[in-house]
Coordinates of C-alpha atoms in Angstrom, one line a residue:
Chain A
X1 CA 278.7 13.3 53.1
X2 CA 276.9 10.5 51.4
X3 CA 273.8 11.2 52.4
X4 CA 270.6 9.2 50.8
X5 CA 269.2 12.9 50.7
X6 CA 270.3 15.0 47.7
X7 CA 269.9 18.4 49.5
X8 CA 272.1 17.1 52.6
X9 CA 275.1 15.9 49.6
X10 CA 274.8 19.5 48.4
X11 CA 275.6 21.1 51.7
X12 CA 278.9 23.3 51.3
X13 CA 281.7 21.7 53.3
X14 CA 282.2 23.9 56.9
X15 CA 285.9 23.3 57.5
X16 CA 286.5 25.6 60.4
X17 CA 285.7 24.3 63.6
X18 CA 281.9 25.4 65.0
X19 CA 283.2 27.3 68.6
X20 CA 280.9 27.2 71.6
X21 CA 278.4 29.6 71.3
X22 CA 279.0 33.3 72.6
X23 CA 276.6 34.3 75.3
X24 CA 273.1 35.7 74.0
X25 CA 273.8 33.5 70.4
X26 CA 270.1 32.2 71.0
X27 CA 269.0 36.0 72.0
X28 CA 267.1 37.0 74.8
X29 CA 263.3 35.6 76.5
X30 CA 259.9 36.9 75.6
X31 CA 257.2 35.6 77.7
X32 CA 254.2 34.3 75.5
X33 CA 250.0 35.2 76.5
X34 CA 247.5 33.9 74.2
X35 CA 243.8 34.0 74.3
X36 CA 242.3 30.8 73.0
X37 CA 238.8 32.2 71.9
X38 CA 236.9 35.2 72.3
X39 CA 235.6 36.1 75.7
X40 CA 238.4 34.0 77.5
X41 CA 241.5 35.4 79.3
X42 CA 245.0 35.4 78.1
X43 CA 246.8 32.7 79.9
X44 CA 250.4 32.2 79.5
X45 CA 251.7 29.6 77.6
X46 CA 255.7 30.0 77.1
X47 CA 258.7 31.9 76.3
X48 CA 260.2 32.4 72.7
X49 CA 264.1 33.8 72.4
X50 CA 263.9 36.3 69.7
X51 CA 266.1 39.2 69.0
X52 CA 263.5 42.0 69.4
X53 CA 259.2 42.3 69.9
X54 CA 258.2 41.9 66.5
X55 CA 260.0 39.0 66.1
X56 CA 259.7 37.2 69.4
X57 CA 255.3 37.7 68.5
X58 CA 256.0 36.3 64.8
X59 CA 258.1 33.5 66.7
X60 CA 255.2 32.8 69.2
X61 CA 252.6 32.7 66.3
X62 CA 254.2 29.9 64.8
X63 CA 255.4 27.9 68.1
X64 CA 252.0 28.7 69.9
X65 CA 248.9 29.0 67.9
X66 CA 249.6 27.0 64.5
X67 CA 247.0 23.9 65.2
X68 CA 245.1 25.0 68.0
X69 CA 242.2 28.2 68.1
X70 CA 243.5 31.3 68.7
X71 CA 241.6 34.6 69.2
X72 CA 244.8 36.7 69.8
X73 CA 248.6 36.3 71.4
X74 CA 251.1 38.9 73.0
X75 CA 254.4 38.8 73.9
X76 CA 256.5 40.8 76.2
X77 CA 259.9 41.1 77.6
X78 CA 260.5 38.6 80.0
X79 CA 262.5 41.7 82.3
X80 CA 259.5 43.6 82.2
X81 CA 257.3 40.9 84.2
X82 CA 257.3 41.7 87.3
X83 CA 257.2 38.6 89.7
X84 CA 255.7 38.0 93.2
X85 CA 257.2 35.4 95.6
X86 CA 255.7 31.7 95.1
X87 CA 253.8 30.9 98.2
X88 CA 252.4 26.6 99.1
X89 CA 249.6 25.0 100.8
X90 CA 246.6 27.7 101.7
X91 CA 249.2 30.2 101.8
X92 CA 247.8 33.5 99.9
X93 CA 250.7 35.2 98.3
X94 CA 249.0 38.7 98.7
X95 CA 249.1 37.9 102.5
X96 CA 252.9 38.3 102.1
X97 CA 253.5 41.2 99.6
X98 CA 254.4 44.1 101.3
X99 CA 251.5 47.2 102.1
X100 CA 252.6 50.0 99.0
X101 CA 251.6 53.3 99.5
X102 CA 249.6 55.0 97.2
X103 CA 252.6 56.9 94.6
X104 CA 252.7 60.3 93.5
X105 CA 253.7 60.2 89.5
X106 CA 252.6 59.4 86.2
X107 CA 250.3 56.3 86.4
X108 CA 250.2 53.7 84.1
X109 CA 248.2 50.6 83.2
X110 CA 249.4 46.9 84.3
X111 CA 248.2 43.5 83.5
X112 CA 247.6 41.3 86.6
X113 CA 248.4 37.3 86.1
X114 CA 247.5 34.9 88.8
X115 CA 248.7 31.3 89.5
X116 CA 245.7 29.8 91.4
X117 CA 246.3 26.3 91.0
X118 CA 250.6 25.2 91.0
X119 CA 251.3 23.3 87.8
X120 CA 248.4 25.3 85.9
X121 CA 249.4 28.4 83.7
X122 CA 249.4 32.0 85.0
X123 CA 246.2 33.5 83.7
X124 CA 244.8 37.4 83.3
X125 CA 242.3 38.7 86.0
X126 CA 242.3 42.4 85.1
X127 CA 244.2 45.6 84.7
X128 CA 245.1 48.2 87.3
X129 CA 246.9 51.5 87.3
X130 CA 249.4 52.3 89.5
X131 CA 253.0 54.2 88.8
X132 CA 255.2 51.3 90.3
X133 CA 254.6 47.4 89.7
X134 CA 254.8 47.0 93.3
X135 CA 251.8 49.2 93.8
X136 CA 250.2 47.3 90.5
X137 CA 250.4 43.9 92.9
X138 CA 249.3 46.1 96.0
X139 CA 246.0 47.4 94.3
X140 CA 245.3 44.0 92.3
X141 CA 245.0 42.5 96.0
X142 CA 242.5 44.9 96.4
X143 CA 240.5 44.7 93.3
X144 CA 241.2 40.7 92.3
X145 CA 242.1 38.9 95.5
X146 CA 238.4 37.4 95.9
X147 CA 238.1 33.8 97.1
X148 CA 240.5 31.1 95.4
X149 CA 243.9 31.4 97.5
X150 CA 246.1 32.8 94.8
X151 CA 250.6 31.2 94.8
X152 CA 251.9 34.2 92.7
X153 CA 251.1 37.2 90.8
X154 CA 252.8 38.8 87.8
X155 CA 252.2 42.3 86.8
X156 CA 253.3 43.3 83.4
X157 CA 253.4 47.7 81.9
X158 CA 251.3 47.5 79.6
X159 CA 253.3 49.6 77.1
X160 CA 255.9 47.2 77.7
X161 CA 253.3 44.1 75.4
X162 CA 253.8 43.7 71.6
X163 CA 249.3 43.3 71.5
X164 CA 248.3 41.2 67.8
X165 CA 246.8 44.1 66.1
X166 CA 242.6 43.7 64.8
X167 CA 244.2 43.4 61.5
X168 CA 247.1 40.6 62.2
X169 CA 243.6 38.8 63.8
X170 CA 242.5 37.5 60.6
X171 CA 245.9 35.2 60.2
X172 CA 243.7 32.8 62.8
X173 CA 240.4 32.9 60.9
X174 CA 240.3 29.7 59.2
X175 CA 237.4 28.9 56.3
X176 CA 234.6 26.7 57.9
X177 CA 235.9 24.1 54.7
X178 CA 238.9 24.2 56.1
X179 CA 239.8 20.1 56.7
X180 CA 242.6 19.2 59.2
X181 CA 242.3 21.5 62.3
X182 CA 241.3 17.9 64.2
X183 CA 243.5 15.1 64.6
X184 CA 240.7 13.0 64.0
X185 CA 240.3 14.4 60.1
X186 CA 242.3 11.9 59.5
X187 CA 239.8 10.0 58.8
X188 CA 241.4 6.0 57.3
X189 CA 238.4 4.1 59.4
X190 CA 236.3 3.4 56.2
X191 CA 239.6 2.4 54.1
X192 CA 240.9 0.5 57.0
X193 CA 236.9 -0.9 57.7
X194 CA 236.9 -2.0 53.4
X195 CA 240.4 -3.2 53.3
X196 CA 239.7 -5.6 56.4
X197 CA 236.3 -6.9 54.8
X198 CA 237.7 -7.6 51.8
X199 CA 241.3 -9.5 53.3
X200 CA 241.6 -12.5 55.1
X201 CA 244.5 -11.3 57.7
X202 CA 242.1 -12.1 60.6
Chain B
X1 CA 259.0 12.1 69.0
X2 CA 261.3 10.7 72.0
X3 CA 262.7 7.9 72.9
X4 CA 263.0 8.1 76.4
X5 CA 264.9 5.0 78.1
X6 CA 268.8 5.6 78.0
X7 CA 268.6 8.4 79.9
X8 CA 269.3 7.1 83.4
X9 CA 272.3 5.3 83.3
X10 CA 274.4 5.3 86.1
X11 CA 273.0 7.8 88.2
X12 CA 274.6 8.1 92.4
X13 CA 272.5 8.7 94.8
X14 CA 275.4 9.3 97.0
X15 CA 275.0 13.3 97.3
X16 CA 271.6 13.2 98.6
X17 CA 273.4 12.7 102.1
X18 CA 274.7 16.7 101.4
X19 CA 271.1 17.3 100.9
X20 CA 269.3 19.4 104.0
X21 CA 267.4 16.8 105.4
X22 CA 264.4 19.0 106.1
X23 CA 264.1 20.5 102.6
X24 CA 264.5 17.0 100.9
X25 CA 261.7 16.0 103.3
X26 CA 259.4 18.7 102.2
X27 CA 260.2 18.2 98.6
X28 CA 259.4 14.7 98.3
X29 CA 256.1 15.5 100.3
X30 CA 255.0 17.8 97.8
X31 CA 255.9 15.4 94.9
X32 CA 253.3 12.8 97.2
X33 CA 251.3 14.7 97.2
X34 CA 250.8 15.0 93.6
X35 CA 251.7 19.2 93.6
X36 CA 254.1 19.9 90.5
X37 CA 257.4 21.6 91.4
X38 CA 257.9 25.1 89.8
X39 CA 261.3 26.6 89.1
X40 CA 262.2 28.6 92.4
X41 CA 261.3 25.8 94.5
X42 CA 264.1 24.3 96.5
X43 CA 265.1 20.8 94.2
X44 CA 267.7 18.4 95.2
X45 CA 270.9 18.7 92.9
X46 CA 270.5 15.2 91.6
X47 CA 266.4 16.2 90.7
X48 CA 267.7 19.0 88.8
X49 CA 270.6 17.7 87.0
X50 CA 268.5 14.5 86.0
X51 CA 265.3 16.8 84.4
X52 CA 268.1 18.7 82.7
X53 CA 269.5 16.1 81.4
X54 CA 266.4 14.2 80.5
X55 CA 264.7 17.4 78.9
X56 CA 267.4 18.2 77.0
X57 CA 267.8 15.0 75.1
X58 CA 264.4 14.8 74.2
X59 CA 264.8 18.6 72.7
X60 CA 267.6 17.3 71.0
X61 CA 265.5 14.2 69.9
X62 CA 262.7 16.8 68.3
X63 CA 265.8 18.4 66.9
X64 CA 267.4 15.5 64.9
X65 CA 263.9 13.5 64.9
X66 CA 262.9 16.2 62.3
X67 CA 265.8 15.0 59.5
X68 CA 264.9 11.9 59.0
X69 CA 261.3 13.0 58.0
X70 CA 262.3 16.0 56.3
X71 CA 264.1 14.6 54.2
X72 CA 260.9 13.2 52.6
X73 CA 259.3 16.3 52.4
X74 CA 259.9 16.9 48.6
X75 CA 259.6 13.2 47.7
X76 CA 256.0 13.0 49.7
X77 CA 253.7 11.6 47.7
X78 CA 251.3 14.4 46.6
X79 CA 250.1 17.4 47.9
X80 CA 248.4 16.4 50.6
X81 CA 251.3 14.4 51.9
X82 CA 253.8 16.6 51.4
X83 CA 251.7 19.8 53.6
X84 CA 251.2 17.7 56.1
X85 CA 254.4 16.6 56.3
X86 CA 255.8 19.7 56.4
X87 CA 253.3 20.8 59.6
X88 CA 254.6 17.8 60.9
X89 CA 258.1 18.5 61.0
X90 CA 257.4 22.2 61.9
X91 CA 255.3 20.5 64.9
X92 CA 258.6 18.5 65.5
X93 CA 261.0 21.9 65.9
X94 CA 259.0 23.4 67.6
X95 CA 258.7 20.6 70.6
X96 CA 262.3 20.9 70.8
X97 CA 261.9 25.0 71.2
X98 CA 258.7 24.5 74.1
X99 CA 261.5 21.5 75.5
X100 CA 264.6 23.5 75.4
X101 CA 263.0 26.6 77.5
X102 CA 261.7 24.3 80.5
X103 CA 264.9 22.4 80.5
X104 CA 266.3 26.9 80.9
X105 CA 263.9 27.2 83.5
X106 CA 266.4 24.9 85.6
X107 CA 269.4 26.9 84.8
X108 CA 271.5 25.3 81.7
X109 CA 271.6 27.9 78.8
X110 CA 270.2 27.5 75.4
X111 CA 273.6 27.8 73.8
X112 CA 275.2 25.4 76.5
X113 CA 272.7 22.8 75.0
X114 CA 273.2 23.6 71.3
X115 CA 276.9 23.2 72.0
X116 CA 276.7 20.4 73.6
X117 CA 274.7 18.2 70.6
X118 CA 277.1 19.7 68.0
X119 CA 280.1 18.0 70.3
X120 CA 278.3 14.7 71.1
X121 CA 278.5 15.3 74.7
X122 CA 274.6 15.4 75.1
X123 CA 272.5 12.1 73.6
X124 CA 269.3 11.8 71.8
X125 CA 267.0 9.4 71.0
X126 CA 269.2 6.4 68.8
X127 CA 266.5 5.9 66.6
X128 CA 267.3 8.7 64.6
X129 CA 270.8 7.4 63.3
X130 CA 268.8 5.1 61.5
X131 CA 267.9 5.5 57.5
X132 CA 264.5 6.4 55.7
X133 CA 264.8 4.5 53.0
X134 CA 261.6 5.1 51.2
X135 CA 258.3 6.5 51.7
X136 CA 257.2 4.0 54.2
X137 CA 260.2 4.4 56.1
X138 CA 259.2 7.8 57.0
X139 CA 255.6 6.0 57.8
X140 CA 257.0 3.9 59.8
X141 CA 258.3 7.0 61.5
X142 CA 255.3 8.8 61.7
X143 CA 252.8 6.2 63.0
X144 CA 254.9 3.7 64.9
X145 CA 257.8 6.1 66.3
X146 CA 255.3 8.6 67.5
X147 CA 253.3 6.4 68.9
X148 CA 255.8 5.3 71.1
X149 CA 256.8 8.5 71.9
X150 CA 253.4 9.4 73.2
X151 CA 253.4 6.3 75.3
X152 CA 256.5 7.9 76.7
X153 CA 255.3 11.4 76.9
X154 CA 251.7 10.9 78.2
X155 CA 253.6 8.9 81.6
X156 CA 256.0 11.7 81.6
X157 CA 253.4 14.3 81.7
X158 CA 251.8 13.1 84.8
X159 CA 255.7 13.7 86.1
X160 CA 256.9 16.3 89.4
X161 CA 258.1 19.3 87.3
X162 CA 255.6 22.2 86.4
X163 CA 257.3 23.3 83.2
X164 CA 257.8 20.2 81.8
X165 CA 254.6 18.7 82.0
X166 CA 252.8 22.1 80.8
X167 CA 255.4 21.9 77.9
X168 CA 254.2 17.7 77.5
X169 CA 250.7 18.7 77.3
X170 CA 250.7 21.1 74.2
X171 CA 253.1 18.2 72.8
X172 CA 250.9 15.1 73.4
X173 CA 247.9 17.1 72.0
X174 CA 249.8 17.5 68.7
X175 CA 251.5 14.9 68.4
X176 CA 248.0 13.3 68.0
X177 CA 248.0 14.5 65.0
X178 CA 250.9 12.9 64.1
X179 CA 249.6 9.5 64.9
X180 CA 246.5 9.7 63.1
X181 CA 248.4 11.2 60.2
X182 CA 251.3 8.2 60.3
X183 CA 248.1 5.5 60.7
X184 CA 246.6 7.0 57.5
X185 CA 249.6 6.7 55.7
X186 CA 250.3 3.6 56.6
X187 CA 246.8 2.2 56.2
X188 CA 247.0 3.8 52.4
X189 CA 249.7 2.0 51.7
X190 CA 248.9 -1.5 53.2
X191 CA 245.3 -1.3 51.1
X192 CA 247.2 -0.2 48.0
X193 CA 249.5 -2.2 45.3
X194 CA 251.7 -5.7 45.8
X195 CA 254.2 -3.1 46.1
X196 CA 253.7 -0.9 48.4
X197 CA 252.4 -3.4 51.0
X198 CA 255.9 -5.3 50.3
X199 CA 257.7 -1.7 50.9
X200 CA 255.7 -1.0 54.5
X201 CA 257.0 -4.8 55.1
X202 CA 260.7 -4.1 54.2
X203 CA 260.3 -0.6 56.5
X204 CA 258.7 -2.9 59.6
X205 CA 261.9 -5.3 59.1
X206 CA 264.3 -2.7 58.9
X207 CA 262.9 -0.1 62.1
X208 CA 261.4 -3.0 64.3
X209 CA 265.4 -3.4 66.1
X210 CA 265.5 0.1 66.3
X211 CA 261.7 0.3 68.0
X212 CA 262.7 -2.0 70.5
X213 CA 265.5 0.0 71.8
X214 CA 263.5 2.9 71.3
X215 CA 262.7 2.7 75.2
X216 CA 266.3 1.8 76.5
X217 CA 267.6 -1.7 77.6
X218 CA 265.5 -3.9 79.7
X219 CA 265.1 -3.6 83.4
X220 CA 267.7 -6.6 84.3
X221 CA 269.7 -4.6 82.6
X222 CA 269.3 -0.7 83.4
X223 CA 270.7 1.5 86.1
X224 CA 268.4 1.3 89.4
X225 CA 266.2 4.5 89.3
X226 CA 263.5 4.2 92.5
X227 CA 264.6 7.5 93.7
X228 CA 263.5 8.8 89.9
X229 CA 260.0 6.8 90.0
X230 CA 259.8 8.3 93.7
X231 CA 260.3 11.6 92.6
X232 CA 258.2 11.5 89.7
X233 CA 260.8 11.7 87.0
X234 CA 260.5 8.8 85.5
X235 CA 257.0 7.5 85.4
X236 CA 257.3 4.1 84.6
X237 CA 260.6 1.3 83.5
X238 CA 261.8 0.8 80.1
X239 CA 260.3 -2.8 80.4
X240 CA 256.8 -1.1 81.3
X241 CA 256.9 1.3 78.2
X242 CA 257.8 -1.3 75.7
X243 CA 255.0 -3.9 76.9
X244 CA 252.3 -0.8 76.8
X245 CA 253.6 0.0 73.8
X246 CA 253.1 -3.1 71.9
X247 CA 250.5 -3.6 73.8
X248 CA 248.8 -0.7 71.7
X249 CA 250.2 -1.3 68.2
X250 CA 251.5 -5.4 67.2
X251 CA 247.8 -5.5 67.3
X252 CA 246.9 -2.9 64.7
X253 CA 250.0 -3.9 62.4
X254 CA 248.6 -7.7 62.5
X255 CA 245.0 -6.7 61.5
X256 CA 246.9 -5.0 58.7
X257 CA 248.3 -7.8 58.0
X258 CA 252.1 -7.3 57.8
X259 CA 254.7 -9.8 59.5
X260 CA 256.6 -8.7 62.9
X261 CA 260.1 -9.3 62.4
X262 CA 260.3 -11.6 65.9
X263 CA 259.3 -15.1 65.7
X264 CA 258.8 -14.9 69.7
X265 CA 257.2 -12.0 69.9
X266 CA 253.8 -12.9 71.8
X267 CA 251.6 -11.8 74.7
X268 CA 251.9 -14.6 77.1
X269 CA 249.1 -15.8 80.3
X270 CA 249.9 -12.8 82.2
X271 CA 249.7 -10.1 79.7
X272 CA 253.1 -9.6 79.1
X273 CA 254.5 -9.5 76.0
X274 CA 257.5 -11.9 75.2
X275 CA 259.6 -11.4 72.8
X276 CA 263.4 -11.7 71.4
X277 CA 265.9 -10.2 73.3
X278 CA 266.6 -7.1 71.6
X279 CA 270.4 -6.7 70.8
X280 CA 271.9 -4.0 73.3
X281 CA 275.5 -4.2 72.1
X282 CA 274.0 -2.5 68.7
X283 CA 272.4 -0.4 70.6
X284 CA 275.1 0.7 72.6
X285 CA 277.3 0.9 69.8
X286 CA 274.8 3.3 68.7
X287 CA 274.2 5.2 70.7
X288 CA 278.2 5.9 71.5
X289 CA 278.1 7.4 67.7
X290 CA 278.9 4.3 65.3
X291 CA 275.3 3.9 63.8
X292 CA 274.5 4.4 59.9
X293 CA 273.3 8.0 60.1
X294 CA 275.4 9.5 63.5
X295 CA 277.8 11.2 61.9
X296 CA 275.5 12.8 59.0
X297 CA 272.9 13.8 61.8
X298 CA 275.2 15.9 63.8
X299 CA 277.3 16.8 60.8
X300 CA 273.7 18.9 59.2
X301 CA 273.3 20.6 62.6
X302 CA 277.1 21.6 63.0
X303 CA 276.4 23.1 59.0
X304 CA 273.5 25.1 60.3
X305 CA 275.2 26.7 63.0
X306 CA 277.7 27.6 61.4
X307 CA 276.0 29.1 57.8
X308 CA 273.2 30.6 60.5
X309 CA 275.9 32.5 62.7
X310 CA 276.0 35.7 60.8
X311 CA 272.2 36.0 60.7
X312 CA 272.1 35.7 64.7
X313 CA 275.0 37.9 64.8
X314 CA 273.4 40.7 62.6
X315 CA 270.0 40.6 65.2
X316 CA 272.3 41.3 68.1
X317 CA 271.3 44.6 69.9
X318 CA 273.2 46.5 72.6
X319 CA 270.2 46.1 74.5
X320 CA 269.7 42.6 75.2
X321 CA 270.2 40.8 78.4
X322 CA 269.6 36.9 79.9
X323 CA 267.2 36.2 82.5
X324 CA 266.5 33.4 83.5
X325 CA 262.4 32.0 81.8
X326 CA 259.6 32.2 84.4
X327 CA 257.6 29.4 84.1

């Protein structure tokens, strides 16, 4: 190549053909939560493809949470959400979901999401236990299903999340001094405002 | 960064007859009434095979728009420069990754996408087959490219499809920075030396063609799309974008006093701007893979896949399955 960039000239020369990619080349889907500050709920923001956990949360951390406040993320498995049906107009999706009995077995913890407005994000209400996620969704109705008309509800295992350890917190602390975290740092106004007193342009 | 306006050429409307009648009904209801569509909603064939196509290019456009910058990441003049360069172009990949996963949500894979860039067969934006120069090339870039890309990408947001807006939302907000960032750069260098007002001048002669087919060939001359605008995939005609655009930004490069390369290029009585006829055989020509930088653009992808493959093999587990993203 004659490239005007010295790095792209140093490339080594690929001579084989590049075939089409095999399936799972880009890995699988992690679903993406992050809490904005403290005191808020996680709300979902995306997926990641990453190979494994650990590296679908370091993934997220850098697609999700670089320029904006962040009090914490998680990421989980995007076969281990459990999804409702989508339900329209004033149509409450936990008027749809099937009555589940109370189960006999080892219960565990879920996190509910609802979808109370269509086009918004999917956003934590609460946590129930239950040993199925079906019965997860059944109980939330109970415990969460209050006055907006909720479209769909996801219900996650919790010891199915990758959860951003107290100690990982600290990569989102930034300095109070710290300049840039605003678009509007960018501050060329009094430049711009010197350079236009002192030219004749206008 | 997008450029947004060749994206619609030729589309048939002819399938919609195949279309249930009742479900098309409802659809275009909903999109009246200003509801988003989500994933598992019923979508016409030709709604999901345009978003596709529209989504991926502009992934694709985050993907290459990141090389011409780049390359001015080590050359960036200073510290300063250079970081936030660099958070730039990170901001810039990581578009294309937020862009790639709504354009899954419809059903194309993420390695039927990647393929399809290495082999030509899917477009991006043609403004990235151009050059940077110098310094104030990759200005240029940064304050005027992005800004019409957030002229794009703020009408697009308001579109029909849930995952795609959500995904245009977090991108608008940072591409702000970009903007700011570009104006800065460009207002440093139009206060500073003889020369480096006379190299922002050579970059505004060299990327004003390029700017003007940044939003696709004029309305006498593009594919009809009503049943787009109707369903709230394309917010607004190439002729609309351009005319907000310089609407926004001849006058900010005038106060700076630099010269617009178009000797007709003024707003007339009505608003409108009027200006020279930008040359669409170049930009066809182009955009079918004969422009300065084409060949070296895809050529640096098609490396990277290649000398990354053993490192994505090596992650591979037993374990892992695709299912299609939820939102």
């Amino acid at each position: 190549m004659n490239s005007l960039d010295p790095r792209v000239n140093r490339l080594p020369q690929i001579t084989e053909a590049v075939l089409p990619k095999a399936a799972l080349d880009q890995f699988g889907t992690y679903e993406v939560f992050v809490q904005p500050k403290e005191g808020k709920p996680f709300q979902h923001e995306g997926i990641v493809h990453a190979p494994n956990l650990e590296l679908a949360w370091v993934l997220a951390k850098e697609t999700f949470t670089r320029r904006f406040t962040c009090a914490s993320l998680y990421v989980v498995d995007t076969r281990d959400v459990y999804v409702s049906p989508l339900t329209e107009g004033d149509k409450n999706v936990y008027d749809v979901l099937p009555q589940v009995a109370e189960q006999s077995g080892s219960k565990k913890n879920f996190e509910i999401y609802h979808l109370v407005k269509r086009g918004k994000q999917h956003v934590h209400v609460g946590t129930v236990q239950a040993v199925l996620p079906q019965e997860a969704m059944h109980l939330a109705g109970k415990q969460f299903n209050h006055s907006k008309v909720v479209f769909n509800v996801w219900a996650i295992a919790t010891d199915t999340i990758r959860f951003t350890t107290d100690e990982e917190k600290e990569l989102w602390l930034t300095l109070p001094e710290k300049k840039f975290r605003d678009a509007s740092d960018y501050k060329g106004g009094d430049k711009l405002k010197e350079f236009l007193e002192k030219s004749n342009f206008n | 960064m997008y450029g947004g306006g060749n994206t619609f050429e030729g589309i048939k409307t002819d399938n919609l007859a195949q279309e249930d009648p009742i479900k098309l009904a409802a659809f275009e209801a909903r999109i009246a009434r200003g509801e988003k569509i989500e994933p598992t909603d019923w979508m016409p064939q030709l709604y999901r095979k345009q978003l596709i196509r529209m989504i991926e290019q502009h992934a694709h456009s985050e993907i290459i728009g990141a090389l011409p910058e780049g390359t001015w990441i080590t050359r960036a003049p200073g510290f300063k420069r250079k970081m936030s360069l660099m958070a730039k172009v990170q901001d810039e990949v990581g578009h294309a990754q937020l862009l790639y996963s709504a354009a899954e949500t419809l059903g194309k894979s993420r390695e039927q996408m990647i393929d399809d860039l290495i082999n030509g067969k899917s477009k991006y934006s043609n403004i990235f087959n151009y050059p940077t120069f110098t310094w104030a090339d990759c200005c240029f870039i940064s304050w005027l490219v992005d800004a019409g890309a957030i002229v794009n990408q703020l009408a697009n947001a308001k579109g029909s499809y849930g995952p795609y807006c959500r995904a245009l939302d977090r991108i608008c907000a940072e591409e702000s920075f970009h903007l700011k960032y570009g104006h800065h750069c460009v207002i440093y260098l139009a206060s500073g030396t003889a020369k480096q007002r006379q190299m922002f001048q050579e970059a505004l002669n060299r990327w004003w063609p390029p700017m003007m087919h940044f939003f696709g060939p004029s309305d006498k001359i593009s594919a009809h799309t009503e049943v787009l605008m109707r369903w709230k995939v394309k917010m607004g005609t190439n002729d609309e974008m351009r005319n907000q655009f310089l609407d926004m930004y001849v006058p900010k490069i005038w106060e700076l006093g630099f010269t617009i390369p178009d000797p007709n290029l003024k707003k007339n009585e009505s608003g409108k701007w009027e200006y020279t006829e930008p040359d669409w055989e170049e930009f066809k020509r182009v955009i079918n893979g004969d422009g300065p930088c084409n060949k070296e653009r895809l050529e640096v992808r098609r490396i990277a896949e290649a000398r990354g493959k053993w490192v994505r093999e090596a992650l591979k587990t037993p374990k892992m399955s695709y299912v299609t993203p939820l939102a």
